[in-house]
Amino acid sequence: EKQGFRHFMLKEIYEQPSVVRSCLETYLQPNWHAQTNADISPIDLGLASELCENVDYIQIVACGTSWNASMVGKYLLEQLAGIPTMVQYASEFRYAPAPMLPNTLTIGVTQSGETADTLAALEMEKQRKMGLESPYDARILGITNRPESTLAHMVDRIINTQAGIEIGVAATKSFTAQLMGFYFLALELAYRRKNLALDKLEGLIKGLRELPAQIELILEKQGQQIEELAHEFADTQDFIFLGRGINFPIALEGALKLKEISYIHAEGYPAGEMKHGPIALLDAKVPVVAIAMPGLVHDKVLSNAQEAKARDARLIGVTSIDDSEARSTFDDLLFVPHVDELLSPIIAVVPLQLLAYHIAARRGLDVDQPRNLAKSVTVE
Ligand code: M6R
């Protein structure tokens, strides 16, 4: 069943182009053009208008990788649809929910649809709003990979991320599929609220359609290089991942992937926070991975990376800019195709998944079943 791959995790990383492709086929209107089809939405999530009209706030509950995807989602919902969005750890929300705000859409994000904390947080939210009149209605949307799950039965509607069964404990293809879910949701809400110029919307949809081929390119071109690079970190004890803006959650995800399967201590930080403490950790023994995709914060990330370099840290850059500055800043470059900054998380995460995988595999660890972890955490 591993189809020639050494581990399910690697197979699932390589399935991402087809997962993204199938999301595009399911949720995008074919042949939509801003000029000719302005009166219909380019996205077809089948959401009833009661669910997505009059949404003043969004609150998201999730755990682990699903929480990281939700943080990218927050950025998209705020920047594209213009809706203030809070992301909460389900385990925290359960015992200290934020005060209720009117006209709030709650979203539960869980790959398995069975994570106990996420289900309990959503149940608590339902109870809290029970009997209250609108505008405190408990509208709940689920984003899940399992349409038959407990989550799917308890919410008003789901977005089915349809990544297929994921066996590796480390979430990979289900993460990219969750990101796709958030792109569609943010664009759908942006369209309905007229929050985004139609040509910008069309440009992003065109960009989404190019993603499968671009992910394929990373897998083809980077697979070998990352495997070789990973050999150099078999004995490393600490890693730092830096990102900013929409790629800050990707730094968190890169760190989570690495720690969970390789047992290397890793931390993800917003790059600008380094100088407020974590920079004290840096020396020649602590490699730093910086996500430096072109866009608003590219130069800022680069200067944060240079500060790390000044502390002798080995610098690995994930970027689509191949220029002399990138080459002189980074010791190792993981090149990825150029995409719109808003789409860059889905491209930047792939080399980080591969890096975590190859480091863990090189260490001879049980990549698919890491110690102390279960695929689905069904207890509190
Ligand atoms: O099934 P869920 O998405 O609710 O799972 C949440 C986390 O347990 C999960 O993402 C976990 O962090 C993964 N093992 C990360 O790779």
Coordinates of C-alpha atoms and ligand atoms in Angstrom, one line a residue:
E1 CA 0.0 0.0 0.0
K2 CA 3.0 2.3 0.3
Q3 CA 3.3 2.2 -3.4
G4 CA 7.0 1.9 -3.3
F5 CA 7.5 4.7 -0.8
R6 CA 9.4 3.8 2.4
H7 CA 6.8 5.3 4.7
F8 CA 3.2 6.4 4.4
M9 CA 4.2 9.9 5.3
L10 CA 6.4 10.2 2.2
K11 CA 3.7 8.8 0.1
E12 CA 1.2 11.3 1.5
I13 CA 3.6 14.2 0.9
Y14 CA 3.8 13.1 -2.7
E15 CA 0.1 12.8 -3.0
Q16 CA -0.4 16.6 -2.4
P17 CA -0.5 17.6 -6.0
S18 CA -3.4 15.3 -6.7
V19 CA -5.1 16.3 -3.5
V20 CA -4.9 20.0 -4.4
R21 CA -6.1 19.1 -7.9
S22 CA -9.2 17.3 -6.7
C23 CA -10.1 20.2 -4.3
L24 CA -9.8 22.6 -7.3
E25 CA -12.0 20.3 -9.4
T26 CA -14.7 20.0 -6.7
Y27 CA -14.9 23.5 -5.4
L28 CA -14.1 25.9 -8.3
Q29 CA -16.6 26.8 -11.0
P30 CA -15.0 25.7 -14.3
N31 CA -14.3 28.5 -16.8
W32 CA -15.2 31.3 -14.5
H33 CA -14.1 34.8 -15.7
A34 CA -14.5 38.0 -13.8
Q35 CA -15.8 39.8 -16.9
T36 CA -18.4 37.4 -18.1
N37 CA -19.5 35.7 -14.8
A38 CA -19.4 38.5 -12.3
D39 CA -22.9 37.6 -11.0
I40 CA -22.0 34.1 -9.9
S41 CA -19.4 33.1 -7.3
P42 CA -16.3 31.3 -8.7
I43 CA -16.4 29.1 -5.6
D44 CA -19.0 26.3 -5.0
L45 CA -18.9 25.2 -1.4
G46 CA -22.6 24.7 -1.2
L47 CA -22.9 27.0 1.8
A48 CA -26.4 28.2 2.6
S49 CA -26.7 32.0 2.8
E50 CA -27.8 31.7 6.5
L51 CA -24.4 30.3 7.3
C52 CA -22.4 33.0 5.6
E53 CA -24.4 36.2 5.6
N54 CA -24.2 38.7 8.5
V55 CA -21.0 37.4 9.7
D56 CA -19.2 40.1 11.7
Y57 CA -16.7 37.8 13.4
I58 CA -15.3 34.3 13.0
Q59 CA -13.9 32.2 15.7
I60 CA -12.0 29.0 14.9
V61 CA -11.2 26.1 17.3
A62 CA -8.7 23.4 16.5
C63 CA -5.6 21.6 17.7
G64 CA -2.1 20.8 16.4
T65 CA -1.6 21.0 12.7
S66 CA -5.3 22.0 12.2
W67 CA -4.6 25.0 14.5
N68 CA -1.7 26.0 12.3
A69 CA -3.9 25.7 9.2
S70 CA -6.4 27.8 11.0
M71 CA -3.8 30.5 11.6
V72 CA -3.2 30.7 7.8
G73 CA -7.0 30.8 7.5
K74 CA -7.3 33.7 9.9
Y75 CA -4.9 35.7 7.7
L76 CA -7.0 34.8 4.6
L77 CA -10.3 35.6 6.2
E78 CA -9.1 38.9 7.5
Q79 CA -7.1 40.0 4.5
L80 CA -9.5 38.7 1.7
A81 CA -12.9 38.7 3.3
G82 CA -12.3 41.5 5.8
I83 CA -13.8 39.5 8.7
P84 CA -12.0 39.8 12.1
T85 CA -11.1 36.2 13.0
M86 CA -9.9 34.6 16.3
V87 CA -8.1 31.2 16.4
Q88 CA -8.3 29.3 19.7
Y89 CA -6.7 26.1 20.8
A90 CA -9.8 23.9 21.5
S91 CA -8.3 22.8 24.8
E92 CA -8.0 26.4 26.0
F93 CA -11.3 27.6 24.6
R94 CA -13.1 24.9 26.6
Y95 CA -12.2 26.4 29.9
A96 CA -11.9 30.1 29.0
P97 CA -14.1 30.9 26.0
A98 CA -13.9 34.4 24.7
P99 CA -16.9 36.6 25.6
M100 CA -19.7 36.1 23.0
L101 CA -19.7 38.5 20.1
P102 CA -22.8 39.1 17.9
N103 CA -23.1 37.5 14.4
T104 CA -20.2 35.1 14.9
L105 CA -19.5 32.1 12.7
T106 CA -17.7 29.4 14.6
I107 CA -15.5 27.0 12.6
G108 CA -14.2 23.7 14.0
V109 CA -11.2 22.4 12.1
T110 CA -10.2 18.8 12.5
Q111 CA -8.8 16.4 10.0
S112 CA -10.1 13.3 11.8
G113 CA -13.3 14.9 13.0
E114 CA -12.8 13.0 16.2
T115 CA -10.4 15.1 18.3
A116 CA -12.0 15.2 21.8
D117 CA -11.0 18.8 22.7
T118 CA -12.3 20.2 19.4
L119 CA -15.6 18.4 19.6
A120 CA -16.0 19.4 23.3
A121 CA -15.2 23.1 22.5
L122 CA -17.8 23.1 19.8
E123 CA -20.4 21.4 22.0
M124 CA -19.7 23.9 24.7
E125 CA -20.2 26.7 22.2
K126 CA -23.6 25.2 21.2
Q127 CA -24.7 24.9 24.8
R128 CA -23.6 28.4 25.6
K129 CA -25.7 29.9 22.8
M130 CA -28.7 27.6 23.2
G131 CA -31.8 29.5 23.8
L132 CA -30.2 32.9 23.0
E133 CA -31.9 34.9 20.3
S134 CA -30.1 35.9 17.2
P135 CA -27.5 37.6 16.9
Y136 CA -25.9 35.0 19.3
D137 CA -26.9 32.0 17.2
A138 CA -24.5 29.1 17.2
R139 CA -23.7 28.8 13.5
I140 CA -21.0 26.1 13.2
L141 CA -19.1 25.1 10.1
G142 CA -16.7 22.2 10.1
I143 CA -13.6 21.7 8.0
T144 CA -12.7 18.0 8.1
N145 CA -11.3 15.2 6.0
R146 CA -13.9 12.7 7.3
P147 CA -17.4 13.4 6.2
E148 CA -18.7 10.5 8.3
S149 CA -17.0 11.7 11.5
T150 CA -18.6 12.8 14.8
L151 CA -17.7 16.4 13.9
A152 CA -19.6 16.2 10.6
H153 CA -22.7 15.1 12.4
M154 CA -22.6 17.8 15.0
V155 CA -22.2 20.9 12.8
D156 CA -24.5 22.7 10.3
R157 CA -22.3 22.1 7.3
I158 CA -18.8 20.8 6.5
I159 CA -16.2 21.6 4.0
N160 CA -14.9 18.2 3.0
T161 CA -11.2 18.5 2.4
Q162 CA -11.2 15.1 0.6
A163 CA -7.5 14.4 1.1
G164 CA -8.1 10.7 1.3
I165 CA -7.2 8.6 4.3
E166 CA -4.0 9.8 6.0
I167 CA -2.1 7.0 7.7
G168 CA 1.1 8.8 8.9
V169 CA 0.6 10.3 12.3
A170 CA 2.2 13.5 11.0
A171 CA -0.4 15.5 9.1
T172 CA 0.8 16.5 5.6
K173 CA -1.7 16.2 2.8
S174 CA -4.6 16.8 5.2
F175 CA -2.9 20.1 6.1
T176 CA -2.6 21.3 2.5
A177 CA -6.2 20.3 1.9
Q178 CA -7.3 22.3 4.9
L179 CA -5.4 25.3 3.5
M180 CA -7.4 24.8 0.2
G181 CA -10.6 24.8 2.3
F182 CA -9.6 28.1 3.8
Y183 CA -8.7 29.6 0.4
F184 CA -12.2 28.6 -0.9
L185 CA -14.0 29.9 2.2
A186 CA -12.1 33.2 2.3
L187 CA -12.7 33.8 -1.4
E188 CA -16.3 32.8 -1.2
L189 CA -16.9 35.2 1.6
A190 CA -14.9 37.9 -0.1
Y191 CA -17.0 37.5 -3.2
R192 CA -20.3 37.6 -1.3
R193 CA -19.2 40.7 0.7
K194 CA -17.7 42.4 -2.4
N195 CA -14.6 42.8 -0.4
L196 CA -12.2 41.9 -3.2
A197 CA -11.9 43.4 -6.7
L198 CA -13.0 40.8 -9.2
D199 CA -9.7 40.9 -11.1
K200 CA -7.8 40.2 -7.9
L201 CA -10.1 37.3 -7.2
E202 CA -9.6 36.0 -10.7
G203 CA -5.8 36.3 -10.3
L204 CA -5.9 34.3 -7.1
I205 CA -8.0 31.6 -8.7
K206 CA -5.6 31.4 -11.6
G207 CA -2.8 31.1 -9.0
L208 CA -4.7 28.3 -7.1
R209 CA -5.0 26.4 -10.4
E210 CA -1.2 26.5 -10.9
L211 CA -0.5 25.0 -7.5
P212 CA -0.6 21.3 -8.3
A213 CA 2.1 21.6 -11.0
Q214 CA 4.2 23.8 -8.8
I215 CA 4.1 21.4 -5.9
E216 CA 5.0 18.6 -8.3
L217 CA 8.0 20.7 -9.3
I218 CA 9.2 21.0 -5.7
L219 CA 8.9 17.3 -5.2
E220 CA 10.8 16.5 -8.4
K221 CA 13.5 19.1 -8.0
Q222 CA 14.0 19.4 -4.3
G223 CA 13.4 15.8 -3.0
Q224 CA 17.0 14.7 -3.6
Q225 CA 18.6 17.9 -2.4
I226 CA 16.6 17.9 0.8
E227 CA 17.4 14.3 1.5
E228 CA 21.1 15.1 1.2
L229 CA 20.8 18.2 3.4
A230 CA 18.9 16.2 6.0
H231 CA 21.9 13.9 6.4
E232 CA 23.8 16.9 7.9
F233 CA 21.3 17.3 10.7
A234 CA 21.1 13.7 12.0
D235 CA 22.7 14.8 15.2
T236 CA 21.3 18.3 15.6
Q237 CA 19.5 19.0 18.8
D238 CA 17.6 22.2 18.2
F239 CA 16.1 24.0 15.2
I240 CA 14.5 27.4 14.9
F241 CA 11.9 28.1 12.1
L242 CA 11.2 31.7 11.2
G243 CA 8.4 33.2 9.2
R244 CA 6.3 36.4 9.1
G245 CA 2.8 37.3 8.1
I246 CA 1.0 34.5 6.3
N247 CA 4.0 32.3 6.7
F248 CA 4.4 32.6 10.4
P249 CA 2.0 29.6 10.8
I250 CA 4.2 27.7 8.3
A251 CA 7.2 28.2 10.6
L252 CA 5.1 26.7 13.4
E253 CA 4.1 23.8 11.2
G254 CA 7.7 23.2 10.1
A255 CA 8.7 23.1 13.7
L256 CA 5.8 20.8 14.7
K257 CA 6.6 18.3 11.9
L258 CA 10.2 18.1 12.9
K259 CA 9.7 17.7 16.6
E260 CA 6.9 15.1 16.3
I261 CA 8.7 12.7 14.0
S262 CA 12.4 13.4 14.6
Y263 CA 12.3 14.2 18.3
I264 CA 14.5 17.2 17.7
H265 CA 13.6 20.3 19.7
A266 CA 12.2 22.9 17.3
E267 CA 10.5 26.2 17.7
G268 CA 8.6 28.3 15.2
Y269 CA 8.7 32.1 15.7
P270 CA 7.5 35.1 13.9
A271 CA 10.8 36.4 12.7
G272 CA 10.4 39.8 14.2
E273 CA 10.1 38.3 17.7
M274 CA 13.6 36.8 17.6
K275 CA 15.2 39.8 19.2
H276 CA 12.8 39.7 22.1
G277 CA 14.4 36.6 23.6
P278 CA 14.9 33.6 21.4
I279 CA 18.0 35.0 19.6
A280 CA 19.8 34.2 22.9
L281 CA 19.5 30.5 21.9
L282 CA 21.4 30.9 18.7
D283 CA 24.9 29.7 18.0
A284 CA 26.7 27.5 15.4
K285 CA 24.8 24.4 16.7
V286 CA 21.3 25.8 16.1
P287 CA 20.3 25.8 12.4
V288 CA 17.7 28.4 11.5
V289 CA 15.1 27.8 8.7
A290 CA 13.7 31.1 7.3
I291 CA 10.7 31.3 5.1
A292 CA 11.5 34.2 2.9
M293 CA 8.9 34.2 0.2
P294 CA 8.5 37.4 -1.9
G295 CA 6.0 39.8 -0.7
L296 CA 5.3 42.5 1.9
V297 CA 7.6 41.0 4.6
H298 CA 10.4 39.5 2.4
D299 CA 13.0 42.1 3.2
K300 CA 12.1 42.0 6.9
V301 CA 12.5 38.3 7.1
L302 CA 15.9 38.6 5.3
S303 CA 17.2 41.1 7.8
N304 CA 15.9 38.9 10.7
A305 CA 17.8 36.0 9.1
Q306 CA 20.9 38.1 8.8
E307 CA 20.7 38.8 12.5
A308 CA 20.7 35.0 13.1
K309 CA 23.6 34.6 10.8
A310 CA 25.6 37.1 12.8
R311 CA 25.2 34.7 15.7
D312 CA 26.9 32.0 13.6
A313 CA 23.7 30.1 13.0
R314 CA 23.5 28.0 9.9
L315 CA 20.8 29.5 7.7
I316 CA 18.5 27.6 5.5
G317 CA 16.2 29.7 3.3
V318 CA 12.9 28.8 1.7
T319 CA 12.4 31.2 -1.2
S320 CA 11.6 31.7 -4.8
I321 CA 14.1 34.5 -5.2
D322 CA 17.4 33.3 -6.6
D323 CA 19.5 36.4 -6.4
S324 CA 22.9 37.4 -5.0
E325 CA 21.4 38.6 -1.7
A326 CA 19.6 35.3 -1.1
R327 CA 22.8 33.4 -2.1
S328 CA 25.0 35.4 0.2
T329 CA 22.5 35.3 3.1
F330 CA 21.6 31.7 3.2
D331 CA 24.0 28.7 3.6
D332 CA 21.4 26.4 2.0
L333 CA 18.7 27.5 -0.4
L334 CA 15.5 25.5 -0.9
F335 CA 14.1 27.1 -4.1
V336 CA 10.4 26.9 -4.7
P337 CA 8.3 28.3 -7.6
H338 CA 7.2 31.9 -7.5
V339 CA 3.6 32.5 -6.4
D340 CA 1.4 35.3 -5.0
E341 CA 2.3 35.9 -1.4
L342 CA -1.2 34.9 -0.3
L343 CA -0.7 31.5 -1.9
S344 CA 2.8 31.0 -0.6
P345 CA 2.1 28.9 2.5
I346 CA 1.0 25.9 0.5
I347 CA 4.2 26.1 -1.5
A348 CA 6.6 26.9 1.5
V349 CA 5.3 24.0 3.6
V350 CA 6.3 21.3 1.2
P351 CA 10.1 21.6 1.6
L352 CA 9.6 21.7 5.4
Q353 CA 7.6 18.5 5.4
L354 CA 10.4 16.9 3.3
L355 CA 13.1 18.2 5.6
A356 CA 11.3 16.8 8.7
Y357 CA 10.7 13.5 7.0
H358 CA 14.2 13.0 5.7
I359 CA 15.8 13.9 9.1
A360 CA 13.6 11.5 10.9
A361 CA 14.1 8.7 8.3
R362 CA 17.9 9.3 8.5
R363 CA 17.7 8.9 12.2
G364 CA 16.1 5.5 11.6
L365 CA 12.9 6.5 13.5
D366 CA 9.4 5.1 13.1
V367 CA 8.2 8.0 11.0
D368 CA 4.6 6.9 10.6
Q369 CA 4.1 6.0 14.3
P370 CA 6.2 8.4 16.4
R371 CA 6.5 7.6 20.1
N372 CA 3.8 8.9 22.5
L373 CA 1.5 10.0 19.7
A374 CA -1.8 8.8 18.2
K375 CA -3.3 9.7 14.8
S376 CA -6.4 10.9 16.5
V377 CA -6.5 12.2 20.0
T378 CA -9.9 11.1 21.3
V379 CA -9.3 11.8 25.0
E380 CA -9.0 15.1 26.7
Ligands
M6R1 O1 -7.6 15.3 13.6 P1 -7.2 16.7 14.0 O2 -6.9 17.5 12.9 O3 -8.2 17.3 14.9 O4 -5.9 16.5 14.8 C1 -5.3 17.5 15.5 C2 -3.9 17.2 16.0 O5 -3.9 16.1 16.9 C3 -3.0 16.8 14.8 O6 -3.0 17.8 13.8 C4 -1.6 16.6 15.3 O7 -1.0 17.8 15.7 C5 -0.8 16.0 14.1 N1 -0.1 14.8 14.5 C6 0.3 16.9 13.6 O8 1.0 16.4 12.6

